Short mmCIF file of C-alpha atoms and ligand atoms in Angstrom, two decimals:
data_model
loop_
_atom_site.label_atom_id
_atom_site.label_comp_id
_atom_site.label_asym_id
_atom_site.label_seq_id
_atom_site.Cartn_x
_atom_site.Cartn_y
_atom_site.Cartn_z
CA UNK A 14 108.62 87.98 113.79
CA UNK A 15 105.31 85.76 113.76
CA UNK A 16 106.58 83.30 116.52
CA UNK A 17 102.57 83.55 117.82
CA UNK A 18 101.41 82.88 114.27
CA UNK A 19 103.88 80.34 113.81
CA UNK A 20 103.32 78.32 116.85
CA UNK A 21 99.27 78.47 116.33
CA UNK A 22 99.46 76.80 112.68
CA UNK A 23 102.44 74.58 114.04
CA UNK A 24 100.14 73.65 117.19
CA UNK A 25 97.16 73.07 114.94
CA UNK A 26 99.59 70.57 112.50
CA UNK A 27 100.92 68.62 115.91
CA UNK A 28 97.46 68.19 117.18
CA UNK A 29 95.89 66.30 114.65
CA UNK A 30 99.01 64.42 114.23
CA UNK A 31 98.27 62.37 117.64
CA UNK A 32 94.59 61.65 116.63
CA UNK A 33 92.57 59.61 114.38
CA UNK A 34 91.07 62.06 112.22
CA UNK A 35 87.14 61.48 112.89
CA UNK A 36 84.84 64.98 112.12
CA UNK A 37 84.38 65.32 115.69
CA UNK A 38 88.19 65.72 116.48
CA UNK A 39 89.04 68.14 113.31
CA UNK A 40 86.09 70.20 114.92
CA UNK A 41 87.72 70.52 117.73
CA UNK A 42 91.31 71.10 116.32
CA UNK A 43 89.69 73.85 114.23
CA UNK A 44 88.71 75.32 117.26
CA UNK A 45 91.88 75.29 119.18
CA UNK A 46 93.57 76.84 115.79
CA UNK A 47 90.49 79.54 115.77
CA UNK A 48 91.49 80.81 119.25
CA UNK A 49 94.85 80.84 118.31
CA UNK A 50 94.43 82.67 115.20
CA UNK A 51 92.24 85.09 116.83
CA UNK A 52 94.83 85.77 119.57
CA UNK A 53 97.86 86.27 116.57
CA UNK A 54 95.01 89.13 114.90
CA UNK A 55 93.78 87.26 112.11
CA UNK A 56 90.79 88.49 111.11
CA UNK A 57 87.93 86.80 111.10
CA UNK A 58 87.06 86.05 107.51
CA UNK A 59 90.60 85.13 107.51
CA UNK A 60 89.59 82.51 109.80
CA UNK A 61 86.72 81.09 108.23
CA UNK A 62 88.69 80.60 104.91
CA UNK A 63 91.44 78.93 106.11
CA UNK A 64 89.08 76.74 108.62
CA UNK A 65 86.64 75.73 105.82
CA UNK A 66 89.50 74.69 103.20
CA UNK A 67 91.78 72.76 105.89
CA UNK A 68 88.12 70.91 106.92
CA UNK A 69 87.40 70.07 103.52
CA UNK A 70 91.06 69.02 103.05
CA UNK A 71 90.92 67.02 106.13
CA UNK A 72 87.55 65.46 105.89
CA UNK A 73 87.70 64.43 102.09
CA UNK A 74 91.27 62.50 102.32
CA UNK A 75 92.34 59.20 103.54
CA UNK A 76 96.03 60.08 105.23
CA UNK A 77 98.14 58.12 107.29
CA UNK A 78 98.12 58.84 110.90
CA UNK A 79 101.67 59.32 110.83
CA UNK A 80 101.65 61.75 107.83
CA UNK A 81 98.62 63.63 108.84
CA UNK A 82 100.85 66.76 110.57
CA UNK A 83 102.86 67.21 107.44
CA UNK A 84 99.26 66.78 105.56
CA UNK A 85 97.80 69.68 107.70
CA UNK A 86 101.30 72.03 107.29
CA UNK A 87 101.03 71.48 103.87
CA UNK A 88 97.15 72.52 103.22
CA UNK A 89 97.38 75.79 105.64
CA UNK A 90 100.38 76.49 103.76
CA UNK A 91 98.71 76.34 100.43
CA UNK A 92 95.38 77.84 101.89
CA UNK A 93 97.61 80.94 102.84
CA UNK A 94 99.53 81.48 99.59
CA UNK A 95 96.63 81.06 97.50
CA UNK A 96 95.03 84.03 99.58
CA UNK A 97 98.11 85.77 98.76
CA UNK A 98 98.04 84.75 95.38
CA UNK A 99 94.91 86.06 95.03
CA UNK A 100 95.70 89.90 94.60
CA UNK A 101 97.60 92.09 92.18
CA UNK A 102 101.20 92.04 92.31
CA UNK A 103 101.95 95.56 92.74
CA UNK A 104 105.83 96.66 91.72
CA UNK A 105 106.13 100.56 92.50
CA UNK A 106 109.52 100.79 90.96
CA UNK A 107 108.36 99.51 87.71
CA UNK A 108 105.17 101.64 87.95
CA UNK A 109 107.43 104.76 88.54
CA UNK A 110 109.36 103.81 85.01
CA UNK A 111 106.06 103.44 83.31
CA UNK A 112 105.08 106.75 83.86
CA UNK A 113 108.49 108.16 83.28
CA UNK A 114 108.86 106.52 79.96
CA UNK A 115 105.49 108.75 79.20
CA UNK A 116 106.99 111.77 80.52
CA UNK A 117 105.05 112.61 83.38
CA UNK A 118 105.50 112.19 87.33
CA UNK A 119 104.41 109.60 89.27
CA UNK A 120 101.81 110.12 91.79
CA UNK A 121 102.26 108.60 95.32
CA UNK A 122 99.04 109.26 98.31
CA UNK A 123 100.04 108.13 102.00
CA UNK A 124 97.16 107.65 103.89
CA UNK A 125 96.72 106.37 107.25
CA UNK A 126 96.49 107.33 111.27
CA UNK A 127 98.55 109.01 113.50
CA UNK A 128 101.28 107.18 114.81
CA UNK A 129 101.29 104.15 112.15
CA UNK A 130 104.65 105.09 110.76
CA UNK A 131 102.87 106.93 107.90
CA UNK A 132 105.66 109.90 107.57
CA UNK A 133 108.48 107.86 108.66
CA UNK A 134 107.30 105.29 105.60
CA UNK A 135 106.84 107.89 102.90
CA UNK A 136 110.33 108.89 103.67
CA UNK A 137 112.28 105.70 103.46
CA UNK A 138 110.44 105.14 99.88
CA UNK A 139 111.80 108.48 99.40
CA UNK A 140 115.13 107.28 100.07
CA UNK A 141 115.04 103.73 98.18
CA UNK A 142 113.51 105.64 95.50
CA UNK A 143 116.20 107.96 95.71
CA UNK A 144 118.89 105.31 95.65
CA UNK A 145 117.23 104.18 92.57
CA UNK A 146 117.80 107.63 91.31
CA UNK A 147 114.78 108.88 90.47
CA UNK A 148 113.94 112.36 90.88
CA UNK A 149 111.08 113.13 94.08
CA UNK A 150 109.35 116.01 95.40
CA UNK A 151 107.51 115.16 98.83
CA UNK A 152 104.20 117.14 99.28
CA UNK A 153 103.29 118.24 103.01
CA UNK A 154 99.79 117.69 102.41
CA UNK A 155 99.17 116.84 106.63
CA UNK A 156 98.42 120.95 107.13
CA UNK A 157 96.28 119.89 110.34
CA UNK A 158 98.78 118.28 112.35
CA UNK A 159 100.87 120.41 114.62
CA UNK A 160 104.98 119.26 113.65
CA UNK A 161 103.66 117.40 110.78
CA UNK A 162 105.42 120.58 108.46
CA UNK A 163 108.50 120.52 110.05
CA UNK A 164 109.05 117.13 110.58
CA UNK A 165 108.88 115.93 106.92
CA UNK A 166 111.08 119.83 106.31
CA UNK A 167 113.82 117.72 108.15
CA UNK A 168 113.63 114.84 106.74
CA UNK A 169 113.72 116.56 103.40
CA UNK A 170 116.95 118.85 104.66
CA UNK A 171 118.61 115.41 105.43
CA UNK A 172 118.34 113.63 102.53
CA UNK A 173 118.02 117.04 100.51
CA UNK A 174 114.67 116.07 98.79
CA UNK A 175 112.74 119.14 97.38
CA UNK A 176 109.62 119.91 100.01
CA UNK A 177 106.83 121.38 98.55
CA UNK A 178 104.84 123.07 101.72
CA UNK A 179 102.39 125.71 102.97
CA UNK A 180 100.67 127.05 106.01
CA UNK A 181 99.08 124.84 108.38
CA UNK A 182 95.39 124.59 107.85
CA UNK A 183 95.27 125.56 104.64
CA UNK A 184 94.34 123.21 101.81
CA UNK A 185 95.95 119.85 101.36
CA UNK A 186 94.75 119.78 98.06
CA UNK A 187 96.35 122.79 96.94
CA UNK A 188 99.48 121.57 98.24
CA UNK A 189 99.16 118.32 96.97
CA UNK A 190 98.66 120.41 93.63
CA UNK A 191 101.51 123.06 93.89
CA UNK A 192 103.39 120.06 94.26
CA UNK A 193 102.33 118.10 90.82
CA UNK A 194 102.90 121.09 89.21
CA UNK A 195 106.43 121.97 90.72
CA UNK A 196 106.66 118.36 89.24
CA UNK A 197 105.35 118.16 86.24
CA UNK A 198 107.78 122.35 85.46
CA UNK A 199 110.89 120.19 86.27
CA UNK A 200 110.48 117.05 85.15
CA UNK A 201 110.47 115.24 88.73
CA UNK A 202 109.84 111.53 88.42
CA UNK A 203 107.43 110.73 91.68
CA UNK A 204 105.34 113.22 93.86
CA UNK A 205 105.03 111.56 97.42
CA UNK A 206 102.09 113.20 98.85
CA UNK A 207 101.56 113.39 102.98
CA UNK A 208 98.39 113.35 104.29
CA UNK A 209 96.83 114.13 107.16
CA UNK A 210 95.98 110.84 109.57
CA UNK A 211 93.55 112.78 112.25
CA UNK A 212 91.04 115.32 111.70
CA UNK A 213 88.07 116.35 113.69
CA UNK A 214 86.17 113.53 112.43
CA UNK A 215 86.90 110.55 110.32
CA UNK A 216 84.57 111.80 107.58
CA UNK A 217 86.54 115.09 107.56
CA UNK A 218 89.47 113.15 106.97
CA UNK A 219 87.81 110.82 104.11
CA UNK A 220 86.59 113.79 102.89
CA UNK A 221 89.59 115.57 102.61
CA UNK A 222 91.65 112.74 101.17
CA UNK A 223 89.16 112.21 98.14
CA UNK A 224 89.26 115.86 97.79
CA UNK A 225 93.23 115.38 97.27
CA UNK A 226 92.37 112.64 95.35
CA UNK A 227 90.00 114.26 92.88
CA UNK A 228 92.30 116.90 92.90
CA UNK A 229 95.53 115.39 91.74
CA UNK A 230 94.22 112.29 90.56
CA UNK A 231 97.12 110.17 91.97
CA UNK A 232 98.72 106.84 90.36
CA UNK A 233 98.49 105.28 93.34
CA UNK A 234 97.73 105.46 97.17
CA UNK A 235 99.22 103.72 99.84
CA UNK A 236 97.62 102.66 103.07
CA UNK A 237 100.16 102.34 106.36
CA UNK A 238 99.49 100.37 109.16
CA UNK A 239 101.13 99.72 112.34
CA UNK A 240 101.20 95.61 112.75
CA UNK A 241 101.72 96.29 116.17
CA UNK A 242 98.45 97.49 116.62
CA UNK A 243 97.08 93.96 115.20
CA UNK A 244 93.19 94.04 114.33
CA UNK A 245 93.02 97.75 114.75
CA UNK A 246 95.04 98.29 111.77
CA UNK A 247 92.81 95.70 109.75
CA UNK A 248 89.81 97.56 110.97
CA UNK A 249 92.08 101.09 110.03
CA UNK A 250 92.63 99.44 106.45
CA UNK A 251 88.50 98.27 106.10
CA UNK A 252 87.71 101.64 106.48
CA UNK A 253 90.31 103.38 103.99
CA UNK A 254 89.47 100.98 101.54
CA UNK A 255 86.01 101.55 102.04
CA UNK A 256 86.43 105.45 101.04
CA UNK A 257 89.46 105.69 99.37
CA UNK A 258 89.99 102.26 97.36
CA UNK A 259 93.69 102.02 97.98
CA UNK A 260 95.99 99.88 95.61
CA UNK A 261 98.46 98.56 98.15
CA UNK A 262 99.57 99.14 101.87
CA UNK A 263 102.90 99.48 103.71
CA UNK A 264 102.76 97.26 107.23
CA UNK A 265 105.37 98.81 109.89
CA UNK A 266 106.95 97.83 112.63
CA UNK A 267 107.25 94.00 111.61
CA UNK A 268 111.08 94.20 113.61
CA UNK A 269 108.83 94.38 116.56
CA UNK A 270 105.53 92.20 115.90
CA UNK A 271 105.63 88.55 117.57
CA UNK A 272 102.04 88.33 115.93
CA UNK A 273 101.63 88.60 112.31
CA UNK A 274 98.17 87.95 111.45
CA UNK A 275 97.42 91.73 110.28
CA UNK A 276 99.27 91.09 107.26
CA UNK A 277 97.54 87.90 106.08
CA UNK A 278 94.61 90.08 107.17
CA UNK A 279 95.07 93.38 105.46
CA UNK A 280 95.63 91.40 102.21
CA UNK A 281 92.14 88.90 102.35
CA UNK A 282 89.68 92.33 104.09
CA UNK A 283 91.01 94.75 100.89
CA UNK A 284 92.17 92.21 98.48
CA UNK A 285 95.37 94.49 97.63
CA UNK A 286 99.06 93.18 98.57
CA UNK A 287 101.51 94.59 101.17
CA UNK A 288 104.32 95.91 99.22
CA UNK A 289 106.87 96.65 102.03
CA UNK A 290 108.02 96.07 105.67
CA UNK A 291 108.71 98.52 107.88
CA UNK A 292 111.26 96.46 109.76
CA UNK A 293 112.84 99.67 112.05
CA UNK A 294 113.79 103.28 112.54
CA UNK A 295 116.17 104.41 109.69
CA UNK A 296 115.47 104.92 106.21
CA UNK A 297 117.06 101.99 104.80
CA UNK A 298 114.66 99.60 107.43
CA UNK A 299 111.95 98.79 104.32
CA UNK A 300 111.73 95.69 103.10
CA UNK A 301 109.87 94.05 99.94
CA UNK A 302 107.49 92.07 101.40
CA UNK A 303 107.71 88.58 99.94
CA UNK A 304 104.91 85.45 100.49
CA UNK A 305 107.82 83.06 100.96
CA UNK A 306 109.21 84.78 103.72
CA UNK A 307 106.14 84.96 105.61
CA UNK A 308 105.27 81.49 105.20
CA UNK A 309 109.05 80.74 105.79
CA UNK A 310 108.35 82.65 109.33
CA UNK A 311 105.62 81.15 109.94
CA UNK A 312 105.76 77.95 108.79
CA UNK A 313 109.48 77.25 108.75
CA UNK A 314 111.17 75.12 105.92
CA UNK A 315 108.93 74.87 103.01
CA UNK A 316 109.93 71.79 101.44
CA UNK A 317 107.57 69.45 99.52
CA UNK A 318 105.63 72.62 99.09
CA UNK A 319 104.95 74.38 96.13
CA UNK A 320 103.86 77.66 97.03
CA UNK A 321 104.03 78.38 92.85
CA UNK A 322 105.05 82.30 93.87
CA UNK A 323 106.25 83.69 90.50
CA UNK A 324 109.32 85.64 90.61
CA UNK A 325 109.12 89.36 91.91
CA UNK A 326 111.33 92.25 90.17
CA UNK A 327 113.48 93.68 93.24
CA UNK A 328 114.18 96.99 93.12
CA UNK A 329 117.84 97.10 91.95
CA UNK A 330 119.55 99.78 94.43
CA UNK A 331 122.90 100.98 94.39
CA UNK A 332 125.30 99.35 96.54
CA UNK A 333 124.91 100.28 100.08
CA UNK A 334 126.28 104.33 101.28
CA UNK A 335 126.71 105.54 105.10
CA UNK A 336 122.78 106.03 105.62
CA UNK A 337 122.05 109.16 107.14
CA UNK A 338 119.85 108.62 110.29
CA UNK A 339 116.82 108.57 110.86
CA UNK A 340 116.01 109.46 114.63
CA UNK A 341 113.33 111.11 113.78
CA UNK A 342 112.69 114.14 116.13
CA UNK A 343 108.67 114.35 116.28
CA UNK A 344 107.76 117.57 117.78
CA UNK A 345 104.99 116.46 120.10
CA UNK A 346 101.36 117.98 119.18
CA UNK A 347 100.54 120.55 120.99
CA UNK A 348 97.38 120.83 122.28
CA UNK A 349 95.92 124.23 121.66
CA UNK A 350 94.96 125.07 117.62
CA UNK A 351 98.57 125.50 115.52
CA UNK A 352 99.27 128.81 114.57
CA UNK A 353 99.43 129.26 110.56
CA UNK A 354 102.64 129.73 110.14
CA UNK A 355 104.86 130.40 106.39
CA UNK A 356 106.89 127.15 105.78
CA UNK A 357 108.49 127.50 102.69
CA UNK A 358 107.67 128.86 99.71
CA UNK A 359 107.75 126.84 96.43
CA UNK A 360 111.35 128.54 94.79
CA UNK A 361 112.49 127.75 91.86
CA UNK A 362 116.13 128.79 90.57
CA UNK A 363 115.74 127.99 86.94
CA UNK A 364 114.67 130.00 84.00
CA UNK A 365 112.67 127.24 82.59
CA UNK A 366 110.24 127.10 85.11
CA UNK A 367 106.68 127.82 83.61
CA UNK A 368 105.62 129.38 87.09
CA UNK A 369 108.55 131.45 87.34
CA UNK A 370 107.77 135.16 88.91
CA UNK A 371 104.45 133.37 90.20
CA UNK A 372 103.86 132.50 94.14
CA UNK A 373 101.62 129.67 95.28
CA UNK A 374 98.71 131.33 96.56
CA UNK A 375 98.00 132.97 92.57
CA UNK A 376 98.45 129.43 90.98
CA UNK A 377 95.86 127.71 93.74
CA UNK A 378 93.78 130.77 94.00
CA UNK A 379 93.74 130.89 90.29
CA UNK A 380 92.93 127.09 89.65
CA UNK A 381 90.80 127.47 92.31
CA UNK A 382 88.52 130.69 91.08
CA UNK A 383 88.35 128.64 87.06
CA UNK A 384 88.38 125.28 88.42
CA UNK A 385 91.74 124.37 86.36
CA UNK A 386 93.39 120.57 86.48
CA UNK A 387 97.04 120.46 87.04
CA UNK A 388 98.27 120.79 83.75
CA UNK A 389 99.00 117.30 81.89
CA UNK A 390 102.38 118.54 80.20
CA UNK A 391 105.09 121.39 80.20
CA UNK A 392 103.52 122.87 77.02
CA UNK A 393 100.39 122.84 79.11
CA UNK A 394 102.11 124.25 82.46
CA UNK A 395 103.35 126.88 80.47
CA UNK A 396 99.99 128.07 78.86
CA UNK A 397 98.52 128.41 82.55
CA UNK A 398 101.47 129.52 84.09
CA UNK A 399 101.11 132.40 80.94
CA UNK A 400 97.13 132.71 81.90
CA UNK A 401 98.42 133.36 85.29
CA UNK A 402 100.20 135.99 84.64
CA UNK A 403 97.99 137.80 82.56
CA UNK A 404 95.34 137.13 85.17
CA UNK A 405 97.52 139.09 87.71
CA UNK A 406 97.76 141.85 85.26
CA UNK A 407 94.23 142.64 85.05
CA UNK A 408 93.91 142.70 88.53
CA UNK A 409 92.95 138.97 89.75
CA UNK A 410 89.53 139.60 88.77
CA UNK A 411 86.75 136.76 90.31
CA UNK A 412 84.72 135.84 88.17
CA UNK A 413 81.64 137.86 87.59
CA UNK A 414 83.91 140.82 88.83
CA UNK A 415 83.77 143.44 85.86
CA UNK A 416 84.64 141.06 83.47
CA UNK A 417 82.58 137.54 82.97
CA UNK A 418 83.40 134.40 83.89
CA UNK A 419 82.80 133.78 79.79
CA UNK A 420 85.07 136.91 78.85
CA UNK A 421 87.97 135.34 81.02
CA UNK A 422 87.52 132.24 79.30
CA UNK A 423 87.23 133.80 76.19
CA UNK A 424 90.89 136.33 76.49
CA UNK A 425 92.04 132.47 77.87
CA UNK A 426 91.31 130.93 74.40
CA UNK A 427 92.47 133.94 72.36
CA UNK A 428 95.75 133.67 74.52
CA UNK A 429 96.03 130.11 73.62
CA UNK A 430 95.60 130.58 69.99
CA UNK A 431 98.53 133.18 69.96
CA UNK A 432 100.75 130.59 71.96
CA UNK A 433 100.44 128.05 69.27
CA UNK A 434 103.13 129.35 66.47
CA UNK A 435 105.46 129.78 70.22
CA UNK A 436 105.23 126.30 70.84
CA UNK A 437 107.46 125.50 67.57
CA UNK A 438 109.99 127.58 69.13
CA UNK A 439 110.20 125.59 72.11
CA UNK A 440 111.34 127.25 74.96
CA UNK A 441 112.46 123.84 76.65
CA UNK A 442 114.40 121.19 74.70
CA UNK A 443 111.36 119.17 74.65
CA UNK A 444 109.17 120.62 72.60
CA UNK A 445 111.64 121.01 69.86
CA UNK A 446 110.60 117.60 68.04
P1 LIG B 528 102.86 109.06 111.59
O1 LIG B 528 102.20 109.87 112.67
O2 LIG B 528 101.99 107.95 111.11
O3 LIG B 528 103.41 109.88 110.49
O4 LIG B 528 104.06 108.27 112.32
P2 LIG B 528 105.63 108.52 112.30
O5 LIG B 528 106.15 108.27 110.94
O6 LIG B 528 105.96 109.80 112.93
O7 LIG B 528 106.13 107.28 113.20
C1 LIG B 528 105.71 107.10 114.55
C2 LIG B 528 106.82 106.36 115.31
O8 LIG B 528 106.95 105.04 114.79
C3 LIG B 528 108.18 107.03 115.15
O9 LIG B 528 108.83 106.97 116.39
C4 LIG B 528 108.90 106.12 114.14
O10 LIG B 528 110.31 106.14 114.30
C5 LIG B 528 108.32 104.76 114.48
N1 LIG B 528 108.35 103.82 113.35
C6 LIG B 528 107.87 104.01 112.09
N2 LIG B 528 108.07 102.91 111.32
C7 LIG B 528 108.70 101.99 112.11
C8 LIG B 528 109.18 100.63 111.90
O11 LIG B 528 109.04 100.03 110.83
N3 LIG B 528 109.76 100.02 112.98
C9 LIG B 528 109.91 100.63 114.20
N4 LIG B 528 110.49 99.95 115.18
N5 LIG B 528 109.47 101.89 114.42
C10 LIG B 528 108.88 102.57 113.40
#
């Protein structure tokens, strides 16, 4: 990993070792390490930050000729962990507890292109999460991608994860939704949410990522990017940030990048940290990401540094299991427009379930038709999933359709006022406090 990286700082430290250090020959050292860094996809900002502090490093001290390469290790090093330093530590498992301790799930939006490693990602946090024994439901929110369905559907078989899916091309938002609310009726700890990575424009896809986003209001979102693909991804990440203001990003493929500079990248462009490595093809290949260890690849030993990194909570897993595999068996896209197809219906075997004797289509169409937000609670879930079903019985009226808009909402409030004395009763354990 990083050997390019590496050897540009590590050329850039050697150089001005030989020389007096006169402006004239920094410039030209700063140079050389500017090519370099350009070639290992640093991005330029990146550049010009760690240029201007090593220069001002540089020109400011007195140093001994012979100390001047451990001088110049020592002040990129610092320059680069201090740009690290600079964002949020993000810790998802701890995030995840949060929100369980409250009683609710735990929100989780992919986002990224085709091809990053997007699906392949969400699925091994499905699996460390799992090993960490929390509860998931993964939502197929990608409905425009031809495979996209199935391929998550065997993912979900393998590890035997609950899928929450519907036909392609129909709303990701509603699926996104069925699945906060299939959530939120059994008590599911962390919703990972799909989403699509290719539309017919990029401002269809922006679009219809805030319009999951509104929707479900998630805890956080997650940007993937291939480090293989080097500035492209940092230009990928610019441009999600831009519209969707993502709180952290997963970086694949580091088993196979010789470069490294989209990391250090990603992290100055959006100002949010890389929380894992995708480091290869089975579910178990994701790795915290750690400052140390990239400077430690980069830079090699770090002693007589103080990189000041304060400790990181790991997530504690179970000790290790035969992993399934991963393989992962993409059907290729087709090319002409996928046929909608029925995936899977959102079942539910238990008699607690608010929804129960309810499909899909009547809990979107319904939220839809009264613009309803996923309930916050069970006692909540179980007040719509009751306004539902009266809604059915009166013949899924729109509204303006022989009754008002205001009547609906009106039989809705009566109907809530009778469910009060039934909350005592407390059809799930819960509610009996
Ligand atoms: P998506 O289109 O973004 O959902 O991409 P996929 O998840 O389908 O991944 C595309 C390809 O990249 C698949 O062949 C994955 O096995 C592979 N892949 C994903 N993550 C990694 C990784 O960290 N290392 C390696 N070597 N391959 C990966």
């Amino acid at each position: 990993m990083f050997e390019k990286l590496r050897s540009a700082f590590s050329d850039a430290a050697k150089s001005l070792g030989e020389k007096e250090l006169n402006e004239k020959d920094i410039e030209s050292i700063l140079f050389e390490l500017e090519i370099s860094l350009l070639e290992s996809d640093v991005a330029g900002e990146v550049i010009d930050e760690i240029k201007s502090d090593l220069k001002e490093k540089l020109i400011g001290s007195k140093v001994n000729k012979h100390e001047v390469e451990k001088f110049v290790k020592v002040s990129l090093i610092s320059s680069i962990s201090a740009l690290f330093d600079a964002v949020e530590k993000v810790d998802l498992i701890e995030k995840i507890n949060e929100k369980k301790k409250q009683g609710q799930p735990f929100l989780v939006l992919f986002v990224g292109i085709n091809g990053t490693g997007k699906t392949t990602s969400l699925v091994k946090i499905a699996h460390l999460l799992q090993q960490a024994k929390f509860s998931i439901v993964i939502a197929a929110a990608d409905t425009f991608r031809a495979g996209a369905i199935e391929q998550l559907r065997e993912h979900t078989n393998r590890l035997n994860l609950k899928l929450v899916a519907q036909n392609y091309n129909s709303d990701p938002a509603a699926v996104a939704r069925d699945a906060v609310l299939y959530a939120k009726s059994h008590k599911t700890d962390c919703v990972l949410i799909d989403t699509a990575g290719r539309m017919q424009t990029n401002e269809n896809l922006m679009q219809q990522i805030a319009k999951i986003t509104k929707v479900v209001n998630p805890d956080m979102k997650i940007f993937v990017g291939d480090s293989l693909a080097g500035n492209d991804t940092v230009n990928q990440a610019r441009e999600f940030h831009k519209h969707v203001q993502f709180n952290a990003s997963i970086l694949t493929k580091s088993d196979a990048d010789a470069k490294g500079g989209a990391a250090l990248s990603i992290v100055k462009v959006t100002s949010t940290p890389i929380i894992y490595l995708g480091t290869g093809q089975e579910y178990p290949d994701l790795k915290p990401f750690s400052k140390e260890t990239f400077l430690k690849d980069v830079f090699g030993s770090l002693d007589d540094v103080d990189i000041k990194e304060s400790p990181k909570p790991e997530p504690q897993l179970e000790s290790p299991k035969p992993e399934p595999q991963l393989e992962s068996p993409k059907p290729e896209p087709q090319l002409e427009s996928p046929k909608p197809t029925v995936v899977e219906e959102l079942t539910t075997n238990s008699s607690d379930d608010p929804f129960e004797g309810i499909n899909d289509d009547d809990i979107a169409t319904y939220s839809d038709l009264y613009d309803i937000p996923p309930p916050e609670n069970d006692n909540d879930a179980i007040k719509l999933g009751n306004k539902i079903r009266k809604w059915i019985k009166d013949g899924r009226l729109e509204p303006g359709e022989s009754k008002t808009n205001e009547e609906i909402k009106d039989d809705v409030h009566k109907q809530d006022k009778e469910e009060e004395p039934k909350k005592k009763r407390g059809r799930f354990g819960f509610l009996k406090k």
